[in-house]
CSV table of C-alpha atoms in Angstrom, one decimal:
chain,number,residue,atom,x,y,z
A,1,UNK,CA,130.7,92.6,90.1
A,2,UNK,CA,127.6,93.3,92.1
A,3,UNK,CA,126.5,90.0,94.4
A,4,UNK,CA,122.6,89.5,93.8
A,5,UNK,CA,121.0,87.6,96.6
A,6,UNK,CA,117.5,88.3,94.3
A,7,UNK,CA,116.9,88.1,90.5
A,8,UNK,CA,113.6,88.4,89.2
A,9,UNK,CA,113.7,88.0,85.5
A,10,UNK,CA,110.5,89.6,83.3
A,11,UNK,CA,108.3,88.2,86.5
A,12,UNK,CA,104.5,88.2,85.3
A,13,UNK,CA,101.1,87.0,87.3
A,14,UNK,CA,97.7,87.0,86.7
A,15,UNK,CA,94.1,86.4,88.4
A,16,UNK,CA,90.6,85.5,87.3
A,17,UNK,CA,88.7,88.6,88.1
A,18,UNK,CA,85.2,86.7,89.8
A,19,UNK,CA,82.4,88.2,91.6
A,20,UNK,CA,80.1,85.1,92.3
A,21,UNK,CA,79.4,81.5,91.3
A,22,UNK,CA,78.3,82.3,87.6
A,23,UNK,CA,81.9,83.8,86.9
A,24,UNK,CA,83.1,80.8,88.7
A,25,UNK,CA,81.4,78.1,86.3
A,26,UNK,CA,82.2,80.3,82.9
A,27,UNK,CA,85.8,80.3,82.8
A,28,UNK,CA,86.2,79.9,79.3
A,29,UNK,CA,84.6,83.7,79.9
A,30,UNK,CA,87.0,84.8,82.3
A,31,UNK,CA,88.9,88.3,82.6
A,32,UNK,CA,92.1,88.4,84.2
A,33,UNK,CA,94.0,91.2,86.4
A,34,UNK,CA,97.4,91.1,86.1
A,35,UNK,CA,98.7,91.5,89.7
A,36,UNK,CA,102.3,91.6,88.2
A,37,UNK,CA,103.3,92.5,84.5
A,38,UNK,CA,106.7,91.9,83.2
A,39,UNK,CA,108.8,92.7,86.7
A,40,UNK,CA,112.6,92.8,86.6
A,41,UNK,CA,114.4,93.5,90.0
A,42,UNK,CA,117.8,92.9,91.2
A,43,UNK,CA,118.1,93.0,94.4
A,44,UNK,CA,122.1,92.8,96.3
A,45,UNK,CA,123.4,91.2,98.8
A,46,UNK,CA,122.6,92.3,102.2
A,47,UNK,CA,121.0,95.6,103.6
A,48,UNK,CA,117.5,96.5,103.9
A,49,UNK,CA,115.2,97.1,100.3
A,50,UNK,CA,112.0,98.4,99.9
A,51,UNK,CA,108.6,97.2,97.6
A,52,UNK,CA,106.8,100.3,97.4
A,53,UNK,CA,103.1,100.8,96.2
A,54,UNK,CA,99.4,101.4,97.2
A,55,UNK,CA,97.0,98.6,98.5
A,56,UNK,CA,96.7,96.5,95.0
A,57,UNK,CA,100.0,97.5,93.5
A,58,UNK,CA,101.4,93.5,93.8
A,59,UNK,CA,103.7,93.9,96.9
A,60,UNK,CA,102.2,90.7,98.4
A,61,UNK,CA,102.4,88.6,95.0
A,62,UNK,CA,105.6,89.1,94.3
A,63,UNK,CA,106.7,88.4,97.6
A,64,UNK,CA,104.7,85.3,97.4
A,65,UNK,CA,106.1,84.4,94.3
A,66,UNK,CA,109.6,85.4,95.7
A,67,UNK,CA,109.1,82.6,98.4
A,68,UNK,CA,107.6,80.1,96.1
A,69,UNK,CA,104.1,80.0,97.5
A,70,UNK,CA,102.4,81.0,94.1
A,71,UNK,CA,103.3,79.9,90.7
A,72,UNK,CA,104.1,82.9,88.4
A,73,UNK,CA,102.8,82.6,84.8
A,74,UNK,CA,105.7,84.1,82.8
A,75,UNK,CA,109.6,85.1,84.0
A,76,UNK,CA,111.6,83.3,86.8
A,77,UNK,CA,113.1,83.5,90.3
A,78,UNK,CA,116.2,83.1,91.6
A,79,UNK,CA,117.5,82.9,95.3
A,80,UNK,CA,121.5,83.8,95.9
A,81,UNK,CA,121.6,81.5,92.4
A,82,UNK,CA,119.0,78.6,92.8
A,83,UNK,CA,116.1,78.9,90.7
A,84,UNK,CA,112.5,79.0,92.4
A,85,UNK,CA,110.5,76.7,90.3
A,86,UNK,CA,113.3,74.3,89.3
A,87,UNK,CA,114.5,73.6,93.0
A,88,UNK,CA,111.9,74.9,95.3
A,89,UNK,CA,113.6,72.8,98.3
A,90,UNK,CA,117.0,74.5,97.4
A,91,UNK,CA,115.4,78.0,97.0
A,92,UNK,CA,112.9,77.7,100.4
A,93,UNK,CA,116.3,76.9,102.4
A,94,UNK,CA,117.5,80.4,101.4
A,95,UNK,CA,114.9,82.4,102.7
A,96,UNK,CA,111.6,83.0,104.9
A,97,UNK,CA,108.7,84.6,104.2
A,98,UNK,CA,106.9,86.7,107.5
A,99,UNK,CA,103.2,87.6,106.5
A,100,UNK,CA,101.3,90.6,108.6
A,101,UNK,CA,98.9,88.4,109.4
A,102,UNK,CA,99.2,87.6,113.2
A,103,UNK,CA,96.9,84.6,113.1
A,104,UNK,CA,100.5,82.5,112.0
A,105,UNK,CA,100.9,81.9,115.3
A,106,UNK,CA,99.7,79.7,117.9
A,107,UNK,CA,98.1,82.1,120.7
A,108,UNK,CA,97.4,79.5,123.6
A,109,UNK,CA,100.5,78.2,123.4
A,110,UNK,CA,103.9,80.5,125.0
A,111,UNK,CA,106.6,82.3,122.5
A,112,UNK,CA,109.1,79.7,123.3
A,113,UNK,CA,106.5,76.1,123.1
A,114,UNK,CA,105.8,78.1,119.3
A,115,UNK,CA,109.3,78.2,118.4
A,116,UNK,CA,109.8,74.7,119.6
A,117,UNK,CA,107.1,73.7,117.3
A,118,UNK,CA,108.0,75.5,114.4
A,119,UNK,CA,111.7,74.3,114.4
A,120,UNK,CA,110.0,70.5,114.8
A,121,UNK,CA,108.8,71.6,111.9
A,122,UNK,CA,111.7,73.3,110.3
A,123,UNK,CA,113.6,70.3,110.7
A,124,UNK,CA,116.5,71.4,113.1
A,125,UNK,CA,117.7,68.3,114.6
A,126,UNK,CA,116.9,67.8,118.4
A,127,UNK,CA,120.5,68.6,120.2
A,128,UNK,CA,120.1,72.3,118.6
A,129,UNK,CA,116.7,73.0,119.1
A,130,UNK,CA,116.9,74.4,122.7
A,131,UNK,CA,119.8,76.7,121.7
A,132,UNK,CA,118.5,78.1,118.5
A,133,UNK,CA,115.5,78.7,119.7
A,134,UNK,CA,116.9,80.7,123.2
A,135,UNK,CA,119.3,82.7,120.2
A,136,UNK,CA,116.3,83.9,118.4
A,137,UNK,CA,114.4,84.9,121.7
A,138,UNK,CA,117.5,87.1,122.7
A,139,UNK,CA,117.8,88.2,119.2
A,140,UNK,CA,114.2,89.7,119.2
A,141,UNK,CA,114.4,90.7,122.9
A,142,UNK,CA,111.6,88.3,123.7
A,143,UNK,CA,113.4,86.3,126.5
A,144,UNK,CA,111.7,87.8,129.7
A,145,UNK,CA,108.7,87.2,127.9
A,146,UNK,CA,109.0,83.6,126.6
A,147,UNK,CA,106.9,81.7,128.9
A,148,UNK,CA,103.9,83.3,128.5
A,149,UNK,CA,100.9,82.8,126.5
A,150,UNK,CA,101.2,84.6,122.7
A,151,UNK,CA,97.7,85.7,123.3
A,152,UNK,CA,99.0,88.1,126.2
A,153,UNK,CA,101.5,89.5,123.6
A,154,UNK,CA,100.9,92.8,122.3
A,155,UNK,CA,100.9,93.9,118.7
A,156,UNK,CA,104.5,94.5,118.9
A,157,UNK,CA,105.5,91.5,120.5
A,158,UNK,CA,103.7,89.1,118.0
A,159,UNK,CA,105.5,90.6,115.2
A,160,UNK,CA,108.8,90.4,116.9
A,161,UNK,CA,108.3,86.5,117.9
A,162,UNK,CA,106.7,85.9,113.8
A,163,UNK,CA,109.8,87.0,113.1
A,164,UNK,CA,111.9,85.2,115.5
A,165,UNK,CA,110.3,81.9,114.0
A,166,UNK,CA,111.8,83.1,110.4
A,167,UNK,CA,115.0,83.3,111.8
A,168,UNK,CA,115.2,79.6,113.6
A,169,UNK,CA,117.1,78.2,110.5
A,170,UNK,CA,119.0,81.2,109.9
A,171,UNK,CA,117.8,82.6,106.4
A,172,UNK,CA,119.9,84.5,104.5
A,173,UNK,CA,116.8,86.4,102.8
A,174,UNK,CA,113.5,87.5,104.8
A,175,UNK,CA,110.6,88.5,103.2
A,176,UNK,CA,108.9,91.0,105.5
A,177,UNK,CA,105.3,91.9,104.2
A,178,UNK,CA,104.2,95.6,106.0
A,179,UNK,CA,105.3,94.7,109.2
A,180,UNK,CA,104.5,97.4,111.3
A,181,UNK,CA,101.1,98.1,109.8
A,182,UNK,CA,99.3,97.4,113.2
A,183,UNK,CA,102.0,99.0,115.0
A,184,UNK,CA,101.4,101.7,117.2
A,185,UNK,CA,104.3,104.9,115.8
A,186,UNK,CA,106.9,104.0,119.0
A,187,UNK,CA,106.8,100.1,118.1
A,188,UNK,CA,107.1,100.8,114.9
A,189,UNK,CA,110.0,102.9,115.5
A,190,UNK,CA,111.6,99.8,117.7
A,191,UNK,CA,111.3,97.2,115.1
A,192,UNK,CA,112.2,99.3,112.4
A,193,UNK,CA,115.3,99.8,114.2
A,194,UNK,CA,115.4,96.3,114.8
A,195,UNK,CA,115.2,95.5,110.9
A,196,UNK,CA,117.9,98.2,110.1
A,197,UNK,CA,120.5,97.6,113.0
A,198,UNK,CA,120.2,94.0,113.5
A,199,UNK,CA,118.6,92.2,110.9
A,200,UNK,CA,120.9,93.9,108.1
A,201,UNK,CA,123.8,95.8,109.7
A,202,UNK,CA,124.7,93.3,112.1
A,203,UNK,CA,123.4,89.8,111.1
A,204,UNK,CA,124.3,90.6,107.1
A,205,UNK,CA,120.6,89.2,106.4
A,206,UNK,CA,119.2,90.8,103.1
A,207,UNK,CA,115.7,92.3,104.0
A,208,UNK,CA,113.0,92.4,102.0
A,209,UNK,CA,110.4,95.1,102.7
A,210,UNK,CA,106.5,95.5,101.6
A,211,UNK,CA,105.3,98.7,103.0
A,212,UNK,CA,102.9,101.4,101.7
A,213,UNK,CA,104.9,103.6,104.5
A,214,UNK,CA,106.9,106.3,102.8
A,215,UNK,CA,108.7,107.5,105.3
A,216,UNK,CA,109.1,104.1,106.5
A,217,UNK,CA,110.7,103.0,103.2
A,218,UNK,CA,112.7,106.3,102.8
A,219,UNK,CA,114.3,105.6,106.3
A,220,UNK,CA,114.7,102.5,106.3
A,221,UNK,CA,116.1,101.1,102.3
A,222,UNK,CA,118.9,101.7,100.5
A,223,UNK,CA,116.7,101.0,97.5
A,224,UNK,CA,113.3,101.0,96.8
A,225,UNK,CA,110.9,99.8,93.7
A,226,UNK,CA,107.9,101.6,93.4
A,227,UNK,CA,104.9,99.1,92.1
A,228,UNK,CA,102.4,100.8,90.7
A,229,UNK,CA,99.3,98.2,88.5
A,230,UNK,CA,101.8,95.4,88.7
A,231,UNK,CA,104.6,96.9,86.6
A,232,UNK,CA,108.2,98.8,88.4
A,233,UNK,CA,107.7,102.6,88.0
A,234,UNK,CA,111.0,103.2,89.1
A,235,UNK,CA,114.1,101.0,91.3
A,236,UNK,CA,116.3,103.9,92.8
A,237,UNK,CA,117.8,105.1,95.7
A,238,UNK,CA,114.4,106.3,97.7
A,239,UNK,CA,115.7,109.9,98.0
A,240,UNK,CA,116.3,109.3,94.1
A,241,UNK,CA,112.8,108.5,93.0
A,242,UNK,CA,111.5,111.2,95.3
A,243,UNK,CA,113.1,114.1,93.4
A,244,UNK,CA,112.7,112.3,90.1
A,245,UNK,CA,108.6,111.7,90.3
A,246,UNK,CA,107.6,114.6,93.0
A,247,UNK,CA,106.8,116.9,90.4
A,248,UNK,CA,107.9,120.7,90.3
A,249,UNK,CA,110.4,121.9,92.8
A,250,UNK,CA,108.7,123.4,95.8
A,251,UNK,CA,110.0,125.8,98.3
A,252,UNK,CA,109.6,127.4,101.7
A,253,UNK,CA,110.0,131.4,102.2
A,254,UNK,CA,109.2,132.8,105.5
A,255,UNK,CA,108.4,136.9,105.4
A,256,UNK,CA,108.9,138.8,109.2
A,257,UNK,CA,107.2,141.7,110.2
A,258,UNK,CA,104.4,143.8,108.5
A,259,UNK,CA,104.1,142.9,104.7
A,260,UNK,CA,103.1,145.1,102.4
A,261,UNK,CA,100.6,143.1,100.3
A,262,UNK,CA,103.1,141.6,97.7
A,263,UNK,CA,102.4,138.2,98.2
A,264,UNK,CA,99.3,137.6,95.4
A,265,UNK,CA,101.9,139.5,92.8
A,266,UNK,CA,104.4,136.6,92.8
A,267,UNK,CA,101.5,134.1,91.3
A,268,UNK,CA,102.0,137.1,88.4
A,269,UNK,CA,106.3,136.2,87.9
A,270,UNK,CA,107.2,134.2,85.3
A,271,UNK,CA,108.3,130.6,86.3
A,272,UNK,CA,105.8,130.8,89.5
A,273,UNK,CA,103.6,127.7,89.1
A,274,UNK,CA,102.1,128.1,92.5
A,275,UNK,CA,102.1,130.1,95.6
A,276,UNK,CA,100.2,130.0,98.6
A,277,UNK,CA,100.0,130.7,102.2
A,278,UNK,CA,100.9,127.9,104.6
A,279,UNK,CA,101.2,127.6,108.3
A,280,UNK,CA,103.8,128.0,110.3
A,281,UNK,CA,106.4,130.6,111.4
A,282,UNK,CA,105.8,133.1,114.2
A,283,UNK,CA,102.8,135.4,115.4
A,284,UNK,CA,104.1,138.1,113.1
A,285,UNK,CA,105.9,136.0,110.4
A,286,UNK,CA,104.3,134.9,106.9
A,287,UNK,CA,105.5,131.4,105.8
A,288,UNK,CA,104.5,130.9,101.8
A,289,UNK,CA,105.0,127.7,99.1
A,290,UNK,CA,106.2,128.8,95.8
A,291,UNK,CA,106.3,126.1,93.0
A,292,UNK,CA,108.8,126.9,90.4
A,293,UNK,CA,109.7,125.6,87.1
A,294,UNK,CA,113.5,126.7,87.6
A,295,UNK,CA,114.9,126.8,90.7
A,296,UNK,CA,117.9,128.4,89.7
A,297,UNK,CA,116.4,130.8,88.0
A,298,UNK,CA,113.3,131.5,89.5
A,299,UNK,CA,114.1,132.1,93.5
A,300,UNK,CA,116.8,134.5,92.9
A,301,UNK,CA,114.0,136.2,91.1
A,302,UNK,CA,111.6,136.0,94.1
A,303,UNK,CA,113.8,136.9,96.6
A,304,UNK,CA,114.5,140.0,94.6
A,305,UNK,CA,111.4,140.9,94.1
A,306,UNK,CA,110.2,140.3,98.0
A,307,UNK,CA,113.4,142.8,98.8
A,308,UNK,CA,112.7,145.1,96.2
A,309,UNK,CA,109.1,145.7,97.6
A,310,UNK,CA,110.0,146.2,101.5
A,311,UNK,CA,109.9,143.0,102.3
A,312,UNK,CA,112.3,140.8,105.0
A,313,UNK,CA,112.9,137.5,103.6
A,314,UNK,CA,114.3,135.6,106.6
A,315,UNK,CA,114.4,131.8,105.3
A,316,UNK,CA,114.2,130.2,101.9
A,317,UNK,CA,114.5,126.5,102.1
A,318,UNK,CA,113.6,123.5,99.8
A,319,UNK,CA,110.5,121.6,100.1
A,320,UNK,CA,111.8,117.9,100.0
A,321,UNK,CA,109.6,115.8,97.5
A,322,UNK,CA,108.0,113.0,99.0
A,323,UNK,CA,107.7,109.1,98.1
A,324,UNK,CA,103.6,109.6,98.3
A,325,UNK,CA,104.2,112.8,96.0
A,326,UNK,CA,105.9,110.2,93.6
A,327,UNK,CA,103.2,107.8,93.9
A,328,UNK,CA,100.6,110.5,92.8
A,329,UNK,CA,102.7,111.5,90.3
A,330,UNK,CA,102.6,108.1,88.7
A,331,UNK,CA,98.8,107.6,89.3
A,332,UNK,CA,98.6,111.0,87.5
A,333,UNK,CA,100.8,109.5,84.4
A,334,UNK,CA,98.3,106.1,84.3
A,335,UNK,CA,95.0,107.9,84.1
């Protein structure tokens, strides 16, 4: 039997659309936009899971919902068994929710004074204070560091020490909303591994992750849902949903030496959706994408063609479908 730390049961939210004070004052007129319709997730114990989607898709509100900081209008929550609305006390214990918005902390005061504060806050009783909050600095690798002045911090460092304030009471569930957004490509790299190694592998924390970052999600989750106007559009293995919404299989071939003009004839072969030039390859090698409806079928069938007409076929690989191909895909099924 599978151990849920997250059930979301038929989860549904809604917002006034306004643009000014008249909308404001006629709300018996109002129009709603459903920032979430009718989501069902389950989400295990432990490892690292992905929410998926474009700016607007409802990544933000549901993790909101998800930590009880807005009211959903239909469906229900719960946290490693405690229900969201009927004990949000219970369910807040269970996990912590770590906006991208830097502005959560204090910047004139040093990483370790913000901790202190926030586990004032957090309720961890006086004798413990000191040594949870040295923990998390190790944890994060923000110990060298502590004494100084958050506005010092870089990018980087902020995010780290946001989420070393998540992990003062020791969560079982964090709720990490794009987290590397602002991050230069080699901090993202270090707090992704971060999230992965320690957060999940060796902590056993089950991590929560808003991102519209597809190779971020694919590297990084065991499972992602793609949200897509609010609803699921697919929960799957990442590599899954990739090959499932990316559309017609795509390959590589890469032609050496001289060819001898063959290449607009394949556009002519039956099962040859596409096929175009791309870069790449050598000074005197030709590197083509061929979109087939039958892979099995239809590269065999290209291959002997390109040998049949002189050419030398040195490499045929398979172009690997992408999470953003998916997410075209799907905005391609809603129009």
């Amino acid at each position: 039997m599978v151990d849920y730390a997250i059930q979301v049961e038929h989860l549904s939210k809604a917002f006034p659309r306004t643009s000014g004070y008249r909308d404001m004052l006629t709300f018996w007129r109002r129009q709603y936009r459903h920032a979430l319709d009718d989501v069902t997730l389950n989400i295990p114990r432990g490892g690292v899971f992905g929410i998926l989607g474009p700016n607007g898709a409802g990544k933000t509100t549901l993790l909101k919902v998800l930590a009880g900081l807005i009211t959903p209008d239909a469906g229900g929550v719960t946290l490693e068994g405690v229900d969201v609305t009927g004990d949000p006390v219970g369910s807040k214990a269970r996990l912590t929710y770590v906006p991208a918005d830097e502005r959560t902390l204090y910047w004139r005061l040093t990483g370790r004074q913000n901790l202190q504060f926030f586990a004032v806050l957090n309720e961890i009783p006086a004798r413990e204070r000191k040594r949870r909050v040295a923990e998390v600095l190790d944890l994060v690798g923000l110990t060298d560091r502590a004494d100084e002045r958050v506005i010092k911090y870089s990018t980087g460092m902020k995010q780290r020490l946001a989420i070393a304030r998540g992990l003062l009471d020791n969560p079982g569930i964090l709720l990490l909303d794009e987290p590397t957004r602002s991050l230069d490509p080699a901090a993202a790299r270090q707090l992704q591994r971060f999230i992965k190694d320690d957060l999940a592998a060796r902590l056993g924390k089950t991590v929560v992750l808003a991102t519209h970052n597809m190779e971020e999600a694919t590297n990084l989750c065991e499972l992602v849902a793609i949200l897509h106007q609010g609803h699921v559009r697919a929960w799957d293995r990442a590599t899954a949903i990739a090959e499932r919404l990316g559309g017609p299989a795509r390959f590589a071939v890469t032609l050496t030496g001289p060819t001898n003009g063959v290449v607009h004839q394949l556009q002519a072969l039956p099962g040859i959706l596409s096929a175009s030039r791309t870069a790449g390859g050598g000074a005197e090698d030709l590197s083509l994408e061929l979109t087939v409806a039958d892979p099995e079928r239809d590269i065999p069938a290209v291959v002997e063609f390109l040998v049949q007409h002189g050419e030398r076929v040195m490499r045929v690989s398979q172009v690997k479908a992408s999470l953003s191909d998916a997410i075209a895909g799907m905005a391609e099924e809603a129009a």
